[in-house]
Amino acid sequence: MRTIALVVTSLLTAVALVTPATALSQRSPALAASHIDAEVLALACAPIAATARPTATLHLSGGQDTYPRQTYSQGDFVTLNAGSKQGLQIGQEFFVRRLLTPRGVPMTAQTPGSTKTAGWIRVYAVDEDMALATVTYACDGMQVGDYLEPLSLPSPLKALPREGKPERSYARVILGIDGRTEFGPRDYLVIDRGSAQGITAGAHFVLYRWKKKAPENFLAAIAEAVAVDVQGDTATLSLTSSRDSVMVGDLVAMRK
């Protein structure tokens, strides 16, 4: 694999080859303080349900180090598997994402995987068939092979009025980030209903658990949540409060 280093010119556009003897573990230029709202950052890093493999062809191909490395963090340089011939330009920004598939079962609408957002990058220098980028924000460690999608940060959530009795039609909690199965306040989780079932961003929810997990018993309300991202048949919720931990399989009712 080629080792590339940035040749700084007045235009900051050239990439030159260097030998391993001159290439040290490199960090990108100091990053300016982020002025992005903390809520927007949290939403951008929240998990998204996935029922199909991504079609993206752009991905992280490596870094600027003389030793093997698979994980990168905020402030690192990373290399991309495309350059000017593929339309990349300096200043373009991309989400860095990874598909996490369910264990032991096929990925379907009933057993979805999750899309993990590791953070986002900005293209710093471009060669014909490869590019150098700066990790501008990291939700988690980025890995070689992670795929790229154009950056489009979410808008701050505008929650709908918290009123109305919960409906008697229940969704279920199906997954969380990194395979988590238990959640508390300010955590994100995914349910198995979305816009096709009438859910909209900002809607409020009550989460329940069967007492003693017996269907003939009353439901016990354990948490409140709000929808922050809605897909066709799934939605990502943010837990706003809870009096017990929320678990995969718990029931979810939208307030009317």
Coordinates of C-alpha atoms in Angstrom, one line a residue:
M1 CA 0.0 0.0 0.0
R2 CA 1.3 3.5 -0.8
T3 CA 2.2 5.8 2.0
I4 CA 1.1 9.4 1.3
A5 CA 1.9 12.6 3.0
L6 CA 0.5 16.0 2.4
V7 CA 2.6 18.6 0.5
V8 CA 1.4 21.9 1.8
T9 CA 1.1 24.5 -1.0
S10 CA -0.8 27.7 -1.1
L11 CA -3.7 25.8 -2.4
L12 CA -3.3 22.8 -0.1
T13 CA -4.1 20.4 -3.0
A14 CA -1.1 18.3 -3.7
V15 CA -0.3 14.8 -2.3
A16 CA 3.2 13.4 -2.6
L17 CA 4.8 10.0 -2.0
V18 CA 7.2 9.7 0.9
T19 CA 9.3 6.9 2.3
P20 CA 8.5 5.2 5.6
A21 CA 11.7 6.7 7.1
T22 CA 10.2 10.2 6.8
A23 CA 6.6 9.4 7.5
L24 CA 5.7 9.5 11.2
S25 CA 2.3 8.9 12.8
Q26 CA 0.6 12.1 11.6
R27 CA -2.2 14.2 13.0
S28 CA -4.3 16.5 11.0
P29 CA -4.1 20.3 11.7
A30 CA -5.7 21.5 14.9
L31 CA -9.4 21.4 14.7
A32 CA -11.5 24.5 15.4
A33 CA -13.9 24.2 18.3
S34 CA -17.2 22.7 17.2
H35 CA -20.2 25.1 17.3
I36 CA -22.7 22.4 16.6
D37 CA -25.4 22.0 19.1
A38 CA -24.8 19.1 21.5
E39 CA -28.3 17.7 20.8
V40 CA -27.5 17.7 17.0
L41 CA -24.3 15.8 17.7
A42 CA -26.1 13.2 19.7
L43 CA -28.8 12.8 17.1
A44 CA -26.2 12.4 14.3
C45 CA -24.5 9.6 16.3
A46 CA -27.7 7.7 17.2
P47 CA -28.3 4.2 15.7
I48 CA -30.5 3.6 12.7
A49 CA -32.1 0.3 11.8
A50 CA -30.9 -1.5 8.7
T51 CA -32.6 -4.2 6.6
A52 CA -30.2 -4.2 3.6
R53 CA -26.5 -3.9 3.0
P54 CA -25.2 -0.4 2.0
T55 CA -24.5 0.2 -1.7
A56 CA -21.9 2.9 -1.0
T57 CA -18.6 2.4 -2.8
L58 CA -16.5 5.0 -0.9
H59 CA -14.8 3.7 2.2
L60 CA -11.8 4.3 4.6
S61 CA -8.8 2.5 3.2
G62 CA -6.1 3.3 5.8
G63 CA -4.2 6.1 7.5
Q64 CA -0.9 7.9 7.6
D65 CA 1.1 5.6 9.8
T66 CA 4.2 3.5 9.3
Y67 CA 2.7 0.6 11.4
P68 CA -0.5 -1.4 10.8
R69 CA -3.5 0.3 12.3
Q70 CA -7.2 -0.4 12.0
T71 CA -8.9 2.3 14.2
Y72 CA -8.8 6.1 13.9
S73 CA -10.1 8.9 16.1
Q74 CA -10.8 12.6 16.0
G75 CA -7.9 14.6 14.7
D76 CA -6.4 11.7 12.7
F77 CA -5.7 11.6 9.0
V78 CA -7.4 8.8 7.1
T79 CA -7.1 7.8 3.4
L80 CA -10.0 7.1 1.1
N81 CA -10.3 4.6 -1.8
A82 CA -11.2 7.3 -4.4
G83 CA -9.8 10.6 -5.7
S84 CA -10.4 13.3 -8.3
K85 CA -11.1 10.7 -11.0
Q86 CA -14.1 9.6 -8.9
G87 CA -15.3 13.2 -8.3
L88 CA -13.8 13.8 -4.8
Q89 CA -13.0 17.5 -4.0
I90 CA -11.2 19.2 -1.2
G91 CA -13.7 20.3 1.5
Q92 CA -16.3 17.6 0.9
E93 CA -17.7 16.0 4.1
F94 CA -18.9 12.5 4.7
F95 CA -20.5 10.4 7.4
V96 CA -18.4 7.4 8.3
R97 CA -20.7 4.4 8.9
R98 CA -20.6 0.7 9.7
L99 CA -23.2 -2.0 9.3
L100 CA -23.8 -4.2 12.4
T101 CA -25.7 -7.3 11.4
P102 CA -27.8 -9.4 13.8
R103 CA -26.2 -12.5 15.2
G104 CA -27.3 -15.9 14.1
V105 CA -30.3 -14.8 11.9
P106 CA -30.7 -13.2 8.5
M107 CA -31.1 -9.4 8.4
T108 CA -34.8 -8.8 7.7
A109 CA -37.5 -6.2 8.6
Q110 CA -38.3 -8.5 11.6
T111 CA -34.7 -8.9 12.6
P112 CA -32.9 -5.8 11.4
G113 CA -29.3 -4.9 11.8
S114 CA -28.2 -1.4 12.8
T115 CA -26.2 1.4 11.1
K116 CA -23.5 2.7 13.4
T117 CA -22.3 6.3 12.7
A118 CA -18.7 6.4 13.7
G119 CA -18.4 10.1 13.0
W120 CA -17.6 12.3 10.0
I121 CA -14.6 13.5 7.9
R122 CA -13.6 16.3 5.7
V123 CA -11.5 15.8 2.5
Y124 CA -8.2 17.5 3.0
A125 CA -6.1 16.6 -0.1
V126 CA -6.9 14.7 -3.3
D127 CA -4.8 12.6 -5.7
E128 CA -6.2 11.0 -8.9
D129 CA -7.3 7.7 -7.3
M130 CA -7.1 8.3 -3.5
A131 CA -7.6 11.1 -1.0
L132 CA -6.6 12.3 2.4
A133 CA -9.3 13.3 4.9
T134 CA -9.4 14.7 8.5
V135 CA -11.6 13.1 11.1
T136 CA -13.5 16.2 12.2
Y137 CA -15.8 14.5 14.7
A138 CA -15.8 11.0 16.2
C139 CA -18.8 9.3 17.8
D140 CA -16.7 6.2 18.2
G141 CA -13.5 4.7 16.7
M142 CA -13.5 4.6 12.9
Q143 CA -12.2 1.4 11.2
V144 CA -10.6 0.5 7.9
G145 CA -13.5 -0.6 5.6
D146 CA -16.1 1.7 7.1
Y147 CA -18.2 3.2 4.3
L148 CA -19.0 6.9 3.5
E149 CA -22.2 8.7 2.9
P150 CA -22.6 12.5 2.2
L151 CA -22.8 14.5 5.4
S152 CA -26.2 16.0 6.3
L153 CA -26.5 16.8 10.0
P154 CA -30.0 16.6 11.5
S155 CA -31.9 19.6 12.6
P156 CA -32.5 20.2 16.3
L157 CA -35.5 18.1 17.3
K158 CA -38.8 20.0 17.7
A159 CA -40.8 17.7 20.0
L160 CA -44.6 17.7 19.5
P161 CA -46.8 18.6 22.6
R162 CA -46.6 15.9 25.2
E163 CA -50.3 15.2 25.6
G164 CA -52.9 12.5 24.8
K165 CA -53.3 9.0 26.2
P166 CA -51.1 6.3 24.8
E167 CA -52.6 4.2 22.0
R168 CA -53.4 0.6 22.7
S169 CA -51.4 -0.5 19.7
Y170 CA -47.9 -1.5 20.7
A171 CA -44.5 -1.5 19.0
R172 CA -41.5 -3.3 20.5
V173 CA -38.0 -2.2 21.3
I174 CA -35.8 -4.2 18.9
L175 CA -32.2 -2.9 19.2
G176 CA -29.7 -0.3 20.4
I177 CA -26.3 0.9 19.5
D178 CA -23.5 -1.7 19.5
G179 CA -25.9 -4.5 20.2
R180 CA -27.0 -3.1 23.6
T181 CA -30.1 -4.6 25.0
E182 CA -30.7 -2.4 28.1
F183 CA -31.2 1.4 28.2
G184 CA -31.6 4.4 30.5
P185 CA -32.4 8.1 30.2
R186 CA -30.9 9.9 27.2
D187 CA -30.0 6.6 25.5
Y188 CA -31.2 5.8 22.0
L189 CA -33.1 2.7 20.9
V190 CA -35.0 1.5 17.8
I191 CA -38.6 0.2 17.6
D192 CA -40.3 -1.9 15.0
R193 CA -42.7 0.8 13.6
G194 CA -42.1 3.9 11.6
S195 CA -43.7 6.3 9.2
A196 CA -45.7 3.5 7.5
Q197 CA -47.5 3.1 10.8
G198 CA -48.1 6.8 11.4
I199 CA -45.1 7.7 13.5
T200 CA -43.6 11.2 13.0
A201 CA -40.4 12.8 14.4
G202 CA -41.1 14.5 17.7
A203 CA -43.9 12.2 18.7
H204 CA -44.0 11.1 22.3
F205 CA -44.2 7.5 23.6
V206 CA -44.8 5.5 26.8
L207 CA -42.8 2.3 27.3
Y208 CA -44.2 -0.7 29.1
R209 CA -43.2 -4.0 30.5
W210 CA -45.5 -6.9 31.4
K211 CA -45.5 -7.4 35.2
K212 CA -43.9 -10.8 35.8
K213 CA -43.8 -11.0 31.9
A214 CA -47.3 -12.7 32.0
P215 CA -49.7 -11.6 29.2
E216 CA -52.7 -11.7 31.5
N217 CA -51.2 -9.1 33.9
F218 CA -51.4 -5.3 33.6
L219 CA -48.8 -3.3 31.8
A220 CA -46.3 -1.4 33.9
A221 CA -45.2 2.0 32.5
I222 CA -41.5 2.3 32.9
A223 CA -40.3 5.1 30.7
E224 CA -41.1 8.0 28.3
A225 CA -39.4 8.7 25.0
V226 CA -39.6 10.9 21.9
A227 CA -39.0 9.9 18.2
V228 CA -35.8 11.5 16.8
D229 CA -35.5 9.7 13.5
V230 CA -38.2 7.9 11.5
Q231 CA -37.8 5.4 8.7
G232 CA -40.4 3.4 6.8
D233 CA -40.9 0.6 9.3
T234 CA -38.6 1.6 12.2
A235 CA -38.0 4.6 14.4
T236 CA -35.2 5.7 16.7
L237 CA -36.3 7.0 20.1
S238 CA -34.5 9.0 22.7
L239 CA -35.4 8.1 26.3
T240 CA -36.4 11.2 28.1
S241 CA -37.1 9.6 31.5
S242 CA -37.4 6.2 33.1
R243 CA -38.1 4.6 36.5
D244 CA -36.7 1.3 35.4
S245 CA -34.2 0.1 32.8
V246 CA -35.7 -0.4 29.3
M247 CA -35.0 -3.7 27.5
V248 CA -35.2 -5.1 24.1
G249 CA -38.7 -6.6 23.8
D250 CA -40.5 -4.0 25.9
L251 CA -43.7 -2.5 24.5
V252 CA -44.0 1.0 23.1
A253 CA -47.2 3.1 22.7
M254 CA -47.4 6.4 20.9
R255 CA -49.4 9.2 22.6
K256 CA -52.4 10.2 20.5

